[in-house]
XYZ file of C-alpha atoms in Angstrom:
369
model
C -7.642 8.208 9.074
C -5.660 7.959 5.845
C -6.607 5.839 2.846
C -4.079 4.985 0.154
C -4.069 2.132 -2.391
C -7.315 0.819 -0.841
C -5.562 0.366 2.494
C -7.009 2.141 5.514
C -4.393 3.085 8.117
C -6.041 4.137 11.341
C -4.210 5.566 14.359
C -4.796 2.244 16.091
C -3.138 0.311 13.270
C -0.249 2.768 13.201
C 0.234 2.299 16.940
C 0.213 -1.460 16.445
C 2.874 -1.171 13.756
C 5.090 0.879 16.051
C 4.678 -1.708 18.775
C 5.623 -4.512 16.390
C 8.704 -2.635 15.256
C 9.874 -2.008 18.813
C 9.097 -5.432 20.283
C 9.401 -8.029 17.520
C 11.886 -10.787 18.421
C 14.162 -11.737 15.543
C 16.984 -14.286 15.220
C 19.426 -11.734 13.816
C 19.731 -8.039 13.108
C 20.402 -8.809 9.457
C 16.853 -10.171 9.088
C 15.141 -7.349 10.961
C 14.518 -5.095 7.934
C 13.330 -8.097 5.911
C 10.893 -8.994 8.678
C 9.648 -5.440 8.670
C 8.953 -5.971 4.975
C 6.354 -8.579 5.946
C 4.462 -5.850 7.779
C 4.939 -3.576 4.792
C 3.515 -6.231 2.488
C 0.523 -6.641 4.777
C -0.236 -2.947 4.430
C 0.417 -2.901 0.692
C 3.781 -1.122 0.895
C 6.077 -2.575 -1.725
C 9.841 -2.151 -1.432
C 10.231 -2.265 -5.215
C 7.451 0.267 -5.623
C 9.131 2.565 -3.134
C 12.502 2.353 -4.892
C 10.918 2.924 -8.281
C 9.160 5.988 -6.950
C 12.489 7.374 -5.794
C 14.231 6.499 -9.041
C 11.367 7.906 -11.043
C 11.672 11.239 -9.291
C 15.209 11.695 -10.617
C 15.871 13.034 -14.115
C 19.149 13.317 -15.915
C 21.218 16.349 -15.120
C 23.416 17.663 -12.361
C 20.781 19.887 -10.795
C 18.307 17.078 -10.222
C 21.129 14.930 -8.902
C 22.190 17.720 -6.548
C 18.623 18.058 -5.283
C 18.276 14.303 -4.862
C 21.477 14.156 -2.826
C 20.273 16.951 -0.538
C 16.676 16.245 0.548
C 15.252 18.625 3.101
C 11.902 17.394 4.352
C 9.040 15.051 3.576
C 5.669 16.520 2.654
C 3.163 14.748 4.864
C 0.489 14.535 2.181
C 2.458 13.583 -0.932
C 5.008 11.250 0.635
C 3.086 9.609 3.476
C 3.229 6.145 1.927
C 6.930 6.444 1.049
C 7.749 7.526 4.590
C 5.841 4.623 6.141
C 7.366 2.115 3.743
C 10.874 3.457 4.286
C 10.549 3.153 8.063
C 9.316 -0.413 7.735
C 12.186 -1.459 5.494
C 14.779 0.586 7.407
C 13.678 0.497 11.052
C 15.198 2.441 13.910
C 18.461 1.020 15.260
C 17.370 2.235 18.685
C 14.059 0.390 18.606
C 15.768 -2.798 17.432
C 18.832 -2.339 19.619
C 18.416 -5.729 21.313
C 18.261 -7.538 17.968
C 21.487 -5.885 16.843
C 23.143 -6.980 20.087
C 21.862 -10.515 19.575
C 23.481 -10.654 16.146
C 26.805 -9.448 17.533
C 26.910 -12.141 20.214
C 30.335 -13.809 20.348
C 31.797 -11.369 17.824
C 34.070 -8.337 18.047
C 32.160 -5.139 17.325
C 34.116 -2.647 15.240
C 32.737 0.851 14.667
C 33.049 2.917 11.490
C 31.586 6.405 11.804
C 31.136 9.240 9.339
C 31.683 12.692 10.809
C 29.512 15.446 9.286
C 25.822 14.744 9.829
C 26.640 11.706 11.962
C 28.818 12.807 14.869
C 28.213 16.504 14.293
C 25.234 18.369 12.856
C 25.280 19.674 9.312
C 25.991 23.405 9.528
C 26.176 26.260 7.038
C 29.914 26.783 7.588
C 31.860 23.488 7.264
C 34.642 24.952 9.407
C 32.213 25.174 12.330
C 30.952 21.588 12.312
C 31.876 20.998 15.942
C 30.789 17.908 17.815
C 29.307 18.327 21.279
C 31.262 17.558 24.444
C 28.736 14.842 25.163
C 29.401 13.198 21.807
C 33.172 13.413 22.310
C 32.872 11.808 25.735
C 30.709 9.022 24.371
C 33.099 8.471 21.465
C 36.027 8.255 23.888
C 34.161 5.607 25.903
C 33.277 3.685 22.743
C 36.962 3.521 21.762
C 37.800 2.050 25.186
C 35.707 -0.998 24.395
C 35.619 -1.298 20.603
C 38.046 -0.515 17.759
C 36.625 2.697 16.307
C 37.318 4.522 13.054
C 36.225 7.869 11.669
C 35.586 7.507 7.926
C 35.095 10.918 6.346
C 35.532 13.055 3.269
C 37.372 15.636 5.369
C 41.145 15.869 5.403
C 42.723 14.012 8.324
C 44.168 17.062 10.081
C 40.847 18.895 10.007
C 38.718 16.009 11.274
C 41.266 15.259 13.996
C 41.025 18.865 15.150
C 37.267 18.387 15.423
C 37.371 15.019 17.204
C 40.566 15.431 19.257
C 40.854 11.731 20.138
C 44.195 10.058 19.368
C 42.939 6.573 20.227
C 40.801 6.349 17.086
C 41.542 5.270 13.528
C 41.086 7.990 10.919
C 40.208 7.199 7.308
C 40.046 10.694 5.815
C 39.567 12.003 2.267
C 36.999 9.272 1.626
C 39.424 6.639 2.873
C 42.416 7.829 0.837
C 44.349 8.925 3.928
C 44.317 6.289 6.679
C 46.108 6.540 10.000
C 45.868 4.269 13.025
C 45.792 5.336 16.689
C 48.718 7.384 17.959
C 47.756 6.725 21.571
C 47.602 3.441 23.478
C 44.053 2.171 23.714
C 42.308 -0.471 25.778
C 40.126 -1.872 23.017
C 40.412 -5.631 22.813
C 41.960 -5.697 19.365
C 44.868 -3.448 18.397
C 45.682 -2.469 14.841
C 48.592 -4.897 14.613
C 50.836 -7.032 16.751
C 53.625 -4.479 16.458
C 51.345 -1.630 17.591
C 52.513 0.456 14.639
C 49.915 2.900 13.305
C 48.344 2.256 9.929
C 49.431 4.601 7.195
C 47.864 4.173 3.779
C 47.590 6.844 1.111
C 46.705 5.302 -2.268
C 46.224 8.646 -4.061
C 49.488 10.394 -3.195
C 50.441 10.878 -6.848
C 47.329 13.044 -7.348
C 48.307 15.693 -4.793
C 49.854 18.192 -7.287
C 46.820 17.887 -9.571
C 44.349 18.336 -6.723
C 46.181 21.424 -5.464
C 46.128 22.842 -8.979
C 42.395 22.247 -9.416
C 41.720 23.698 -5.969
C 43.316 27.003 -6.941
C 41.394 27.092 -10.226
C 38.065 26.369 -8.523
C 38.672 29.078 -5.943
C 38.961 31.568 -8.776
C 36.123 30.178 -10.913
C 33.544 29.935 -8.115
C 34.182 33.201 -6.300
C 31.451 34.869 -8.359
C 28.840 32.456 -6.968
C 27.601 33.875 -3.681
C 27.784 31.366 -0.831
C 29.935 28.799 -2.664
C 32.893 27.420 -0.734
C 35.742 25.221 -1.977
C 37.407 23.022 0.631
C 40.751 21.299 0.120
C 40.615 17.899 1.796
C 44.131 16.999 0.625
C 43.270 13.954 -1.507
C 39.898 15.298 -2.635
C 38.059 18.596 -2.984
C 34.612 19.655 -1.794
C 32.542 22.407 -3.384
C 29.909 23.319 -0.792
C 26.661 24.875 -2.008
C 24.677 24.782 1.253
C 24.669 28.594 1.351
C 24.111 29.018 -2.390
C 20.703 30.123 -3.674
C 19.132 27.244 -5.592
C 18.890 29.443 -8.676
C 22.697 29.527 -8.735
C 23.194 25.766 -8.485
C 23.207 25.331 -12.268
C 25.868 28.015 -12.938
C 27.991 26.596 -10.103
C 27.733 23.023 -11.382
C 28.611 24.198 -14.897
C 31.709 26.005 -13.660
C 32.893 22.904 -11.828
C 32.141 20.677 -14.825
C 34.080 22.876 -17.232
C 37.128 22.817 -14.954
C 37.030 19.035 -14.595
C 36.747 18.564 -18.361
C 40.466 19.361 -18.428
C 41.246 16.759 -15.746
C 39.969 13.327 -16.845
C 41.781 11.636 -13.941
C 39.412 13.326 -11.504
C 35.736 12.478 -11.050
C 32.751 14.361 -9.667
C 30.130 12.984 -7.263
C 27.468 14.565 -5.043
C 26.789 14.535 -1.337
C 24.565 16.563 0.975
C 24.794 20.091 -0.452
C 28.315 19.369 -1.675
C 30.056 18.379 -4.905
C 32.961 15.989 -4.299
C 36.005 15.850 -6.583
C 38.153 12.745 -6.239
C 40.804 10.800 -8.158
C 39.425 8.136 -10.475
C 41.185 5.331 -8.596
C 39.000 2.493 -7.362
C 38.968 3.547 -3.744
C 36.129 4.696 -1.517
C 34.757 4.346 2.005
C 33.876 0.724 1.365
C 37.466 -0.048 0.375
C 38.665 1.788 3.472
C 36.385 -0.329 5.663
C 37.804 -3.522 4.153
C 41.376 -2.273 4.517
C 40.891 -1.525 8.209
C 39.188 -4.855 8.877
C 42.132 -6.589 7.193
C 44.578 -4.539 9.257
C 42.722 -5.605 12.389
C 43.079 -9.252 11.393
C 39.457 -9.772 10.334
C 39.873 -10.110 6.568
C 38.282 -13.568 6.332
C 36.941 -13.848 9.850
C 33.414 -14.678 10.966
C 34.181 -13.336 14.439
C 33.735 -9.653 13.638
C 30.623 -7.479 13.638
C 31.239 -4.155 11.822
C 28.782 -1.344 12.479
C 28.963 1.501 9.974
C 26.992 4.679 10.683
C 26.794 7.463 8.097
C 24.429 9.957 6.503
C 25.814 10.610 3.034
C 25.792 9.065 -0.427
C 29.494 8.310 -0.080
C 28.667 6.040 2.888
C 26.625 3.807 0.591
C 29.867 2.212 -0.655
C 30.475 0.947 2.881
C 26.868 -0.188 3.325
C 27.191 -2.235 0.122
C 30.388 -3.870 1.373
C 28.678 -4.970 4.581
C 25.759 -6.445 2.625
C 28.148 -8.282 0.316
C 30.150 -9.663 3.237
C 26.982 -10.622 5.094
C 28.494 -9.169 8.258
C 27.502 -6.432 10.653
C 25.004 -3.694 9.916
C 24.849 -0.386 8.116
C 22.933 2.441 9.779
C 21.841 5.490 7.777
C 21.452 8.783 9.636
C 18.440 10.485 8.083
C 14.993 11.734 8.996
C 13.754 11.637 5.393
C 13.446 8.694 2.975
C 16.532 7.947 0.901
C 17.360 4.971 -1.257
C 20.013 3.137 0.759
C 21.783 -0.170 1.302
C 21.775 0.425 5.050
C 19.630 -1.902 7.153
C 18.691 0.521 9.903
C 18.281 4.228 10.500
C 18.874 6.873 13.143
C 17.276 10.297 12.875
C 20.173 12.614 13.730
C 23.494 12.904 15.638
C 21.662 12.944 18.977
C 20.227 9.503 18.219
C 23.691 8.367 17.101
C 25.056 9.424 20.501
C 22.208 7.599 22.241
C 22.908 4.422 20.263
C 26.645 4.565 20.995
C 26.037 5.282 24.680
C 23.708 2.290 25.002
C 26.403 0.038 23.546
C 28.947 1.400 26.013
C 26.595 0.759 28.935
C 25.876 -2.746 27.665
C 29.598 -3.458 27.439
C 30.190 -2.204 30.967
C 27.501 -4.555 32.237
C 28.843 -7.426 30.126
C 32.640 -6.982 30.193
C 33.346 -10.572 29.103
C 31.221 -10.319 25.966
C 33.222 -10.364 22.749
């Protein structure tokens, strides 16, 4: 039995909460997290309190930001209340699968999927982030029924070599390198009436600068054991997953000093990675909107986008979906993170399960939009 904020949570109550989460009948998937908030309020879990706790844990400085972007685990004693509250406000997309389907009724589902940490596990060596055969097979089946895009920070050639499916859309380099399918697909909606692949590269003029900075960073970071600089064509990634935490500060300082000479480039953080991108107003959210427009759904109410991702950079897409009031964002994470996503999945295996269930549903309901 655990007592916090004068609220006693017994195993029986916890079981009841889990039952409510998995069985509650809601009019739409968009209201599911809000309905979970009612349960949270009943138990004294405040959404604002939870967010403030997260914000309060961050202090100014790159190192704290790097740590915040790369959480590892939740301590059962210190963060019990945050974990419970987070689950209530961001319930499992698997447990509320039927509600998500209900919301998509009569609409065209379109998938947007991050790669690392979503379709493949996060690994120490970014060059070995291979997806499983099972995931590839499921992804191939998904693309047969729904327009499907990979939206990633990786360069397009590299992510294509991982995925190896020509029937997908690829929005690489955080959406700055977009290409449509190069293989005929059976999804209901094609990219355009002319069947021509999408090609959009809004940051082409930055290529010489990015190549120049890449070479400088290779030289500047080679003294930091475990650091790896990846050239993703229209952006750069400085991986510190294999860097001792004591060396994070020197690494961040080296990167900062280099970028001081390049004001047209900006620095952001992801999961154990520093991202360097052009300062243009383009991100994964913009890429999502561009692809929806290319599909003919710019101002349509007949589309249901589902965006699944695990990283801070995916938050731009989650925010777009909230602003549009369409579809759902699903965060892949087993630990609490501040997010604009409505639902969560624990890891790539749950992502595969979710995608497979949608494929099976479509096979049983072939006439559904």
